[in-house]
Amino acid sequence: MKQIYFLFAIIAIVVLTAQAFSEADADAEAEAIAIDKKKSRRPWIL
């Protein structure tokens, strides 16, 4: 029975880690898009 709980714990850790990295990647991409839009509005400002 302990093996099943251990397996579920490992799966939960993997899923939560994947979600955290996915969310961080999405945030970074959104920030990069916002920076690009800001630069395109005022191309003379670097």
mmCIF file of C-alpha atoms in Angstrom:
data_model
loop_
_atom_site.group_PDB
_atom_site.id
_atom_site.type_symbol
_atom_site.label_atom_id
_atom_site.label_comp_id
_atom_site.label_asym_id
_atom_site.label_seq_id
_atom_site.Cartn_x
_atom_site.Cartn_y
_atom_site.Cartn_z
ATOM 1 C CA MET A 1 0.000 0.000 0.000
ATOM 2 C CA LYS A 2 2.867 2.364 0.753
ATOM 3 C CA GLN A 3 4.150 1.848 -2.783
ATOM 4 C CA ILE A 4 0.902 3.197 -4.231
ATOM 5 C CA TYR A 5 1.075 6.319 -2.045
ATOM 6 C CA PHE A 6 4.705 6.798 -3.021
ATOM 7 C CA LEU A 7 3.777 6.505 -6.704
ATOM 8 C CA PHE A 8 0.955 9.042 -6.305
ATOM 9 C CA ALA A 9 3.319 11.420 -4.494
ATOM 10 C CA ILE A 10 5.878 11.190 -7.306
ATOM 11 C CA ILE A 11 3.187 11.793 -9.938
ATOM 12 C CA ALA A 12 1.861 14.806 -7.995
ATOM 13 C CA ILE A 13 5.345 16.309 -7.717
ATOM 14 C CA VAL A 14 5.955 15.871 -11.442
ATOM 15 C CA VAL A 15 2.592 17.399 -12.383
ATOM 16 C CA LEU A 16 2.968 20.388 -10.051
ATOM 17 C CA THR A 17 6.514 21.035 -11.244
ATOM 18 C CA ALA A 18 5.396 20.915 -14.874
ATOM 19 C CA GLN A 19 2.573 23.353 -14.128
ATOM 20 C CA ALA A 20 4.936 25.771 -12.404
ATOM 21 C CA PHE A 21 7.378 25.765 -15.321
ATOM 22 C CA SER A 22 4.545 26.132 -17.830
ATOM 23 C CA GLU A 23 3.117 29.116 -15.956
ATOM 24 C CA ALA A 24 6.532 30.761 -15.647
ATOM 25 C CA ASP A 25 7.138 30.256 -19.364
ATOM 26 C CA ALA A 26 3.767 31.794 -20.225
ATOM 27 C CA ASP A 27 4.497 34.792 -17.981
ATOM 28 C CA ALA A 28 7.892 35.315 -19.587
ATOM 29 C CA GLU A 29 6.393 35.091 -23.066
ATOM 30 C CA ALA A 30 3.650 37.589 -22.202
ATOM 31 C CA GLU A 31 6.244 39.989 -20.797
ATOM 32 C CA ALA A 32 8.374 39.672 -23.944
ATOM 33 C CA ILE A 33 5.348 40.398 -26.124
ATOM 34 C CA ALA A 34 4.500 43.449 -24.010
ATOM 35 C CA ILE A 35 8.064 44.736 -24.344
ATOM 36 C CA ASP A 36 7.966 44.210 -28.119
ATOM 37 C CA LYS A 37 4.679 46.103 -28.373
ATOM 38 C CA LYS A 38 6.079 48.951 -26.301
ATOM 39 C CA LYS A 39 9.147 49.180 -28.558
ATOM 40 C CA SER A 40 7.048 49.129 -31.720
ATOM 41 C CA ARG A 41 4.974 52.077 -30.505
ATOM 42 C CA ARG A 42 8.048 54.194 -29.799
ATOM 43 C CA PRO A 43 10.855 52.871 -31.983
ATOM 44 C CA TRP A 44 13.154 55.795 -31.183
ATOM 45 C CA ILE A 45 13.308 54.738 -27.499
ATOM 46 C CA LEU A 46 15.503 51.692 -26.885
#
